[in-house]
mmCIF file of C-alpha atoms in Angstrom:
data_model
loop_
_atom_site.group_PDB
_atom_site.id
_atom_site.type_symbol
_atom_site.label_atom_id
_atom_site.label_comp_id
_atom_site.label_asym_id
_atom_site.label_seq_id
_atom_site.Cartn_x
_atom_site.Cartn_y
_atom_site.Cartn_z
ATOM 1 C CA UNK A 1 0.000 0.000 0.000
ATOM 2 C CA UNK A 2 1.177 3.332 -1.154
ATOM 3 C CA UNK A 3 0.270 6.466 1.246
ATOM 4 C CA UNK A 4 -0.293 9.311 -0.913
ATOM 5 C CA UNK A 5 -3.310 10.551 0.384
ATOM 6 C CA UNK A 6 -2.031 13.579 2.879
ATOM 7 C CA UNK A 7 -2.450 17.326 2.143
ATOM 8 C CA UNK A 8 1.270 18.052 1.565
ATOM 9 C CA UNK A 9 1.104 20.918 3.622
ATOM 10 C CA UNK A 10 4.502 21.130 4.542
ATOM 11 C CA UNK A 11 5.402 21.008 0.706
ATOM 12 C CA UNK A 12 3.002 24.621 0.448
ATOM 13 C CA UNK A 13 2.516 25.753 -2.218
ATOM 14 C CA UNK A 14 3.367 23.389 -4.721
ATOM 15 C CA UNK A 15 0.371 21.568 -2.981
ATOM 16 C CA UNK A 16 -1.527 24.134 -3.095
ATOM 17 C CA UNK A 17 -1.986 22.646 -6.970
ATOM 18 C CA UNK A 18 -1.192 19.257 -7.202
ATOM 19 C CA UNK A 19 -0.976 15.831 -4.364
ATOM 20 C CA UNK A 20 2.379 15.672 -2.980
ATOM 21 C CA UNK A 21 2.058 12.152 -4.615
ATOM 22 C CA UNK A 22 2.551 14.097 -8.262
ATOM 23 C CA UNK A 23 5.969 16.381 -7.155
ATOM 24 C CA UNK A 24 8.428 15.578 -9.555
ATOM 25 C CA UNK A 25 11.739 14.444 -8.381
ATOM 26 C CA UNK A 26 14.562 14.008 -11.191
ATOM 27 C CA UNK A 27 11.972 14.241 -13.568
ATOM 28 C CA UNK A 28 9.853 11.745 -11.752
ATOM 29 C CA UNK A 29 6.586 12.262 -9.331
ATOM 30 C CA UNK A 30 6.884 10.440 -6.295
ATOM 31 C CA UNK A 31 4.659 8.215 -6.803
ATOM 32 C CA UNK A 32 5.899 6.844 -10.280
ATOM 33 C CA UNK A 33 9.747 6.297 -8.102
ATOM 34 C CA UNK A 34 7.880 4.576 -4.749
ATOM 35 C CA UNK A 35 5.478 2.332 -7.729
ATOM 36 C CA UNK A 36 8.656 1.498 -9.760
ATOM 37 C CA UNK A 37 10.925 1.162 -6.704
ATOM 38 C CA UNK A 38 7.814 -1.910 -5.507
ATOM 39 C CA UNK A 39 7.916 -3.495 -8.929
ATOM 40 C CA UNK A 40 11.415 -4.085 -9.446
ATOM 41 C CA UNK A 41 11.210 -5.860 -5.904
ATOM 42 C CA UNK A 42 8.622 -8.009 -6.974
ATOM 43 C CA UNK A 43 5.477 -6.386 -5.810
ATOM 44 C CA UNK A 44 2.656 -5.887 -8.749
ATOM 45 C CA UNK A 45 -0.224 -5.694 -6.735
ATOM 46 C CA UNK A 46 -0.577 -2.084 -5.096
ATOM 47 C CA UNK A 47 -3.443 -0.065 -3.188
ATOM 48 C CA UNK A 48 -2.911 3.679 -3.393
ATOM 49 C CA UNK A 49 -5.090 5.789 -0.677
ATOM 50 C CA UNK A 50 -6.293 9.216 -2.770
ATOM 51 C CA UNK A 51 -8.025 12.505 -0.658
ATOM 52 C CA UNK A 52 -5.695 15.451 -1.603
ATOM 53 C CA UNK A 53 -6.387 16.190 -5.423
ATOM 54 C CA UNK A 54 -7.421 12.557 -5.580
ATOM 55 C CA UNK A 55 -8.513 12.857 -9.225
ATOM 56 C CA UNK A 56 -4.990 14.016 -10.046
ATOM 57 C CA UNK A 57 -3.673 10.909 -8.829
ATOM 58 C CA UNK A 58 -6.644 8.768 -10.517
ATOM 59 C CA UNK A 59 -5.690 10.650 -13.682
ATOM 60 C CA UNK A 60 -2.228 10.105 -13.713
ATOM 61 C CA UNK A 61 -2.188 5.795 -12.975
ATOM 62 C CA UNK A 62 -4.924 5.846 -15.824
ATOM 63 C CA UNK A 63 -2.445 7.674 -18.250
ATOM 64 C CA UNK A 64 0.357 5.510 -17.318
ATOM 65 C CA UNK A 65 -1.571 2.070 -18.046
ATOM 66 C CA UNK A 66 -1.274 1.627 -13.931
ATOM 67 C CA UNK A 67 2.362 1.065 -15.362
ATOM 68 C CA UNK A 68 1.425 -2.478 -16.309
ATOM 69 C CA UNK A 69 0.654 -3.301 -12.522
ATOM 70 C CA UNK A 70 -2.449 -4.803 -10.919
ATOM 71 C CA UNK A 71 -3.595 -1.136 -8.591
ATOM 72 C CA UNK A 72 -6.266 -0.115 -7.238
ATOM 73 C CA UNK A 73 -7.422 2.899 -5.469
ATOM 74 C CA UNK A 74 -8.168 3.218 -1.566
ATOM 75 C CA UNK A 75 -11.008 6.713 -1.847
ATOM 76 C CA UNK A 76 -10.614 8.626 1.237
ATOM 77 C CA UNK A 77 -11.975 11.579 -0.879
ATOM 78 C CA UNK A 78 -15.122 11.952 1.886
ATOM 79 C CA UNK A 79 -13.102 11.454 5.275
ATOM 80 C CA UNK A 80 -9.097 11.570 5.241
ATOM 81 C CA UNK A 81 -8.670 8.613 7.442
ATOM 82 C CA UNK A 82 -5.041 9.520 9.128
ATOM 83 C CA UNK A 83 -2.618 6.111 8.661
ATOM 84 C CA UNK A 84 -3.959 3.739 10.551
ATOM 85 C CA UNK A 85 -7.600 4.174 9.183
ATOM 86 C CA UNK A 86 -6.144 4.022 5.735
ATOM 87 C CA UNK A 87 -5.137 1.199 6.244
ATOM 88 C CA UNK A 88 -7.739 -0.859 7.597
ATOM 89 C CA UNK A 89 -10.154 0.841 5.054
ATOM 90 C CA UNK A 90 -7.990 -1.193 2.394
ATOM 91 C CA UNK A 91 -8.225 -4.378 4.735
ATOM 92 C CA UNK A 92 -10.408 -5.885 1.883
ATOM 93 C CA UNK A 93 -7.333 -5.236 -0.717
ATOM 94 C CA UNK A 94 -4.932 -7.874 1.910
ATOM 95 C CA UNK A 95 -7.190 -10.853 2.394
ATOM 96 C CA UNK A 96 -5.128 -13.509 0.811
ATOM 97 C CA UNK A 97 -3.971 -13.880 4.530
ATOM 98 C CA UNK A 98 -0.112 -12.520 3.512
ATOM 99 C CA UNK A 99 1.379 -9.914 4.410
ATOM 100 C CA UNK A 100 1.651 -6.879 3.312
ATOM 101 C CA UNK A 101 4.279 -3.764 2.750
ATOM 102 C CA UNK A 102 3.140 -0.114 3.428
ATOM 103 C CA UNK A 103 5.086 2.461 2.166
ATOM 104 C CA UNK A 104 4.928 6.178 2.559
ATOM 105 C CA UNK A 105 4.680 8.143 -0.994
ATOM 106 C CA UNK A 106 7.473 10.791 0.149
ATOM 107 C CA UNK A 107 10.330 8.224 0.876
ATOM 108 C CA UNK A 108 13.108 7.785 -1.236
ATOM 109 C CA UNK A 109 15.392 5.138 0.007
ATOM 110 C CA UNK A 110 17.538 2.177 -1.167
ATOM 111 C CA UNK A 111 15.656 0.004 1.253
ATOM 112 C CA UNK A 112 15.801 -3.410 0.492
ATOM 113 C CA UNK A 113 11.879 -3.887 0.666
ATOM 114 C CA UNK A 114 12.163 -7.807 -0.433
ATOM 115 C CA UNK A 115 14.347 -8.618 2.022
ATOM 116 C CA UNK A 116 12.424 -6.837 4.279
ATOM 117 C CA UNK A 117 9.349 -8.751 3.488
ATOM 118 C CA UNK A 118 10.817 -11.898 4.259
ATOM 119 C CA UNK A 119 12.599 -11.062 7.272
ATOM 120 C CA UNK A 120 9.019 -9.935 9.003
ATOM 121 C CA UNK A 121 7.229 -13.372 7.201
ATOM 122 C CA UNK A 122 10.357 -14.797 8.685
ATOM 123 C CA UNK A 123 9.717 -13.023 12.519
ATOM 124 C CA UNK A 124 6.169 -13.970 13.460
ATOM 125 C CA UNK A 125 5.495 -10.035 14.027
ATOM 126 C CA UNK A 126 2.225 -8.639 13.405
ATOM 127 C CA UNK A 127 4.323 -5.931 12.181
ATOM 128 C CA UNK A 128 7.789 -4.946 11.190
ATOM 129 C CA UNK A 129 9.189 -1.558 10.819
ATOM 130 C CA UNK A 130 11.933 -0.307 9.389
ATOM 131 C CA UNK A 131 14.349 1.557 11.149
ATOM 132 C CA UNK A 132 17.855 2.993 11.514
ATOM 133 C CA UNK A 133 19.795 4.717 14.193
ATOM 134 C CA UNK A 134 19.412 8.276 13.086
ATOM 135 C CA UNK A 135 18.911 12.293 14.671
ATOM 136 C CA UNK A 136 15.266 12.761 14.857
ATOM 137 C CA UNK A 137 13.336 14.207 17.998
ATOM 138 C CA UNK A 138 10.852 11.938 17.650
ATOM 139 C CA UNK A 139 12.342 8.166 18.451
ATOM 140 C CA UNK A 140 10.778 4.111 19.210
ATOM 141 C CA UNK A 141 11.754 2.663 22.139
ATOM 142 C CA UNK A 142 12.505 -1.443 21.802
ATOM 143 C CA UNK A 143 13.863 -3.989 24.140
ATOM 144 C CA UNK A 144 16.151 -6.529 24.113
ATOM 145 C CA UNK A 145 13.905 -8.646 22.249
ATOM 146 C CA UNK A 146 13.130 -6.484 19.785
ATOM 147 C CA UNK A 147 9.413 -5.621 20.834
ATOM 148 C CA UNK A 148 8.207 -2.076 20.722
ATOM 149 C CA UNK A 149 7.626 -0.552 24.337
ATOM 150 C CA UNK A 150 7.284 3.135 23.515
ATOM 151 C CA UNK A 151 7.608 6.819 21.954
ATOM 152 C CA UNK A 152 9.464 9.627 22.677
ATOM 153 C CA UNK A 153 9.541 13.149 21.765
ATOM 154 C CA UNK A 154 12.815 14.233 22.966
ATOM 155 C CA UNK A 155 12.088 18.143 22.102
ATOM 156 C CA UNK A 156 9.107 18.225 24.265
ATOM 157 C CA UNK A 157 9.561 15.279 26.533
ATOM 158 C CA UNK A 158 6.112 13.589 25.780
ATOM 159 C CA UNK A 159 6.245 10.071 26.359
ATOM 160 C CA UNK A 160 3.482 7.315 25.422
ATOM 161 C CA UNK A 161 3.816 3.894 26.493
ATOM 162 C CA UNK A 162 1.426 0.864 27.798
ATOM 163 C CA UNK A 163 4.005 -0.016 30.122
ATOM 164 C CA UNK A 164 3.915 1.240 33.288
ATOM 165 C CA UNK A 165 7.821 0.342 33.710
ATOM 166 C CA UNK A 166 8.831 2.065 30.474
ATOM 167 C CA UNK A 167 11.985 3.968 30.946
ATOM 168 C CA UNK A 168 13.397 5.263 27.879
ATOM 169 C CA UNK A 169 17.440 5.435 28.535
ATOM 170 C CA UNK A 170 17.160 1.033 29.442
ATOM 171 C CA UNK A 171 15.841 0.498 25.677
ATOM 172 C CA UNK A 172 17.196 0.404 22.025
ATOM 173 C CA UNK A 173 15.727 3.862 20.361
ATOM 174 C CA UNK A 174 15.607 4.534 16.694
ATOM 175 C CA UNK A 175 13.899 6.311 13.990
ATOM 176 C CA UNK A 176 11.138 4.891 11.804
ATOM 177 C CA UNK A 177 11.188 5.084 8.075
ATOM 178 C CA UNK A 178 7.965 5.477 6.667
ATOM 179 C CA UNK A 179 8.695 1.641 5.581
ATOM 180 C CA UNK A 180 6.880 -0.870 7.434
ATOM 181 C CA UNK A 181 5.369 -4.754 6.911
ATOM 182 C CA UNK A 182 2.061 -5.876 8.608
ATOM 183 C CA UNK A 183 0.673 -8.962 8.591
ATOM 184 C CA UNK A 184 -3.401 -9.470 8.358
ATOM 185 C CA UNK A 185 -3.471 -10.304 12.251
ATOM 186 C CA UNK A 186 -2.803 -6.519 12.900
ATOM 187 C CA UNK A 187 -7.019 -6.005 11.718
ATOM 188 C CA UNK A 188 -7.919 -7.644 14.956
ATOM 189 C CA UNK A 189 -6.286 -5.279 17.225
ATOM 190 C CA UNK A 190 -8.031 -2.455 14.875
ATOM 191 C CA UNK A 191 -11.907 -3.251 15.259
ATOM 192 C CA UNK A 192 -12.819 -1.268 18.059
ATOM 193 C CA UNK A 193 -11.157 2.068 16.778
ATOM 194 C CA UNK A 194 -12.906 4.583 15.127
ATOM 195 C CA UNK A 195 -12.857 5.258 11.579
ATOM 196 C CA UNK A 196 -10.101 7.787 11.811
ATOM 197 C CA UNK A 197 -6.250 6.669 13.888
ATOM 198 C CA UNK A 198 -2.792 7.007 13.582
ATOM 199 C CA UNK A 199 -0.557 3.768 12.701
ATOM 200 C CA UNK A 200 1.875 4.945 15.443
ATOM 201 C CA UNK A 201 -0.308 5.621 18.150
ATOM 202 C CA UNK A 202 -2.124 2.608 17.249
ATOM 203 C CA UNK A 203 1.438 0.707 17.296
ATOM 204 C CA UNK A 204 2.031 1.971 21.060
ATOM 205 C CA UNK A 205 -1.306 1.279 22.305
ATOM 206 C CA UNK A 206 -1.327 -1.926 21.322
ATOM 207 C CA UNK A 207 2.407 -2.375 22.092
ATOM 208 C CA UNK A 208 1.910 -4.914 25.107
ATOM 209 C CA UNK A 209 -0.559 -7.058 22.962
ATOM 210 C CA UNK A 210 0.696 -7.389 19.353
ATOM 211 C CA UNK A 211 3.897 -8.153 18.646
ATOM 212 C CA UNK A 212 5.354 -4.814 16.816
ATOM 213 C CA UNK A 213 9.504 -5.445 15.809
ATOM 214 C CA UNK A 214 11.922 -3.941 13.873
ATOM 215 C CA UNK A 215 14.334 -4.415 11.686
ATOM 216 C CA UNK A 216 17.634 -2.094 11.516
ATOM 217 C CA UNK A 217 19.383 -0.814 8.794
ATOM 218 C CA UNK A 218 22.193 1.631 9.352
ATOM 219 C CA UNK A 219 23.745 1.960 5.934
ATOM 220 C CA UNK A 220 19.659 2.514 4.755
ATOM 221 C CA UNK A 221 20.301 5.785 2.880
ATOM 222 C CA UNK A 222 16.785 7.830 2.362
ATOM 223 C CA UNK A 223 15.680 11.376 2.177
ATOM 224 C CA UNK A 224 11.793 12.196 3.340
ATOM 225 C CA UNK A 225 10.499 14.726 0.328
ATOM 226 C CA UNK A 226 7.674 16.019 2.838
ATOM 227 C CA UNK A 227 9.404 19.228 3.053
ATOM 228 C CA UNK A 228 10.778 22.512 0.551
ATOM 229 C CA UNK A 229 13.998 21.857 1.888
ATOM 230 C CA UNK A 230 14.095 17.972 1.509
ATOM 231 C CA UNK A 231 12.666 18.216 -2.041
ATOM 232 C CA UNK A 232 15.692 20.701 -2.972
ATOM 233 C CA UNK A 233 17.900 17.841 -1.460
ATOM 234 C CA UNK A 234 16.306 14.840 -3.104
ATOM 235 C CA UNK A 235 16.585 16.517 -6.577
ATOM 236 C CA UNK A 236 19.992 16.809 -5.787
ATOM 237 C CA UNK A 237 20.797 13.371 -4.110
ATOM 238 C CA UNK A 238 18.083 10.958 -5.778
ATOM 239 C CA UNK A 239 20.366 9.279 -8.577
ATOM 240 C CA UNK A 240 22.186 7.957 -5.710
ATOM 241 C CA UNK A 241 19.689 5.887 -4.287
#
């Protein structure tokens, strides 16, 4: 599943006209790299959520043939569902009982997303998330055995965690990608939310219940094109990935 449905605000006000799916990058939109990026890993069937400028989006898979992929479209064009509602909304799209890769539409990366894939089939996870050891103010918490116990906001010093225990310096912290693998048992944990949630929240509150993991990559080299000084990076950088 591709996330491409946000209002791009921090990429005003080239948003202002198009998605922040449809910002070119080397000549590229984002969404053609993230869809091309997929199929040379060996993933032809995609989901791609629409609300900002959705017909944009629509408009632009139709003129491309859906680039000879099996996708479909995830309409959020009434209610922007937030992650985690996106998600389960295209629940019906992942009912082969696999799992299944999300990936955020402003990522750029040279993430191995196969071997990714097979590590989490591999893990018994409900979900796997790809991270590295990075700056970011906003860090996951893990222990030893590689289980998610909470969130950080190191700016502000907001904390959320189910565990009462949680003490942030004892556990492994890193920073999450925008690259993550669920399998279909993360729906269960989903039913009694309402039709708009966060995936991260969701991932915390449900942190001493599911089994949410990780999987570190420290050479991962990606730039997030959610912001005007990003995009002037990636259009610099981008070849290299």
């Amino acid at each position: 599943m591709i996330f491409a449905a946000g209002l791009g605000t921090r990429l005003k006000p080239i948003t202002d006209t198009i998605p922040k799916a449809l910002v070119p990058v080397g000549g590229k939109t984002l969404l053609e790299h993230v869809i091309t990026k997929l199929a040379n890993q060996g993933f032809d069937e995609m989901i791609v959520n629409v609300h900002h400028h959705a017909d944009k989006i629509i408009d632009f898979l139709k003129e491309n043939k859906n680039f000879g992929l099996h996708i479909e479209i995830s309409d959020e064009r009434d209610l922007l569902l937030d992650t985690g509602g996106g998600i389960r909304k295209a629940a019906h799209f992942f009912n082969d009982g696999e799992p299944f890769l999300i990936h955020n539409v402003d990522i750029l990366s040279d993430a191995d997303l196969a071997e990714l894939y097979q590590i989490h089939k591999e893990s018994g996870n409900d979900a796997t998330l790809l991270v590295k050891e990075r700056e970011t103010s906003r860090y996951l918490y893990f222990d030893e055995t590689k289980h998610l116990k909470g969130w950080m906001n190191t700016k502000t010093g907001e904390i959320k965690s189910p565990f009462a225990d949680f003490e942030p310096e004892r556990e492994n912290k890193f920073a999450f990608s925008g690259i993550h693998v669920l399998s279909p048992t993360i729906f269960e944990f989903m039913k009694d939310y309402p039709a708009k949630f966060p995936i991260m929240d969701f991932y915390i509150e449900n942190a001493a219940l599911a089994h949410i993991g990780y999987h570190l990559n420290n050479n991962l080299r990606m730039i997030d094109v959610g912001k005007l000084d990003s995009l002037k990076e990636a259009e610099e950088h981008f070849k290299e990935l």
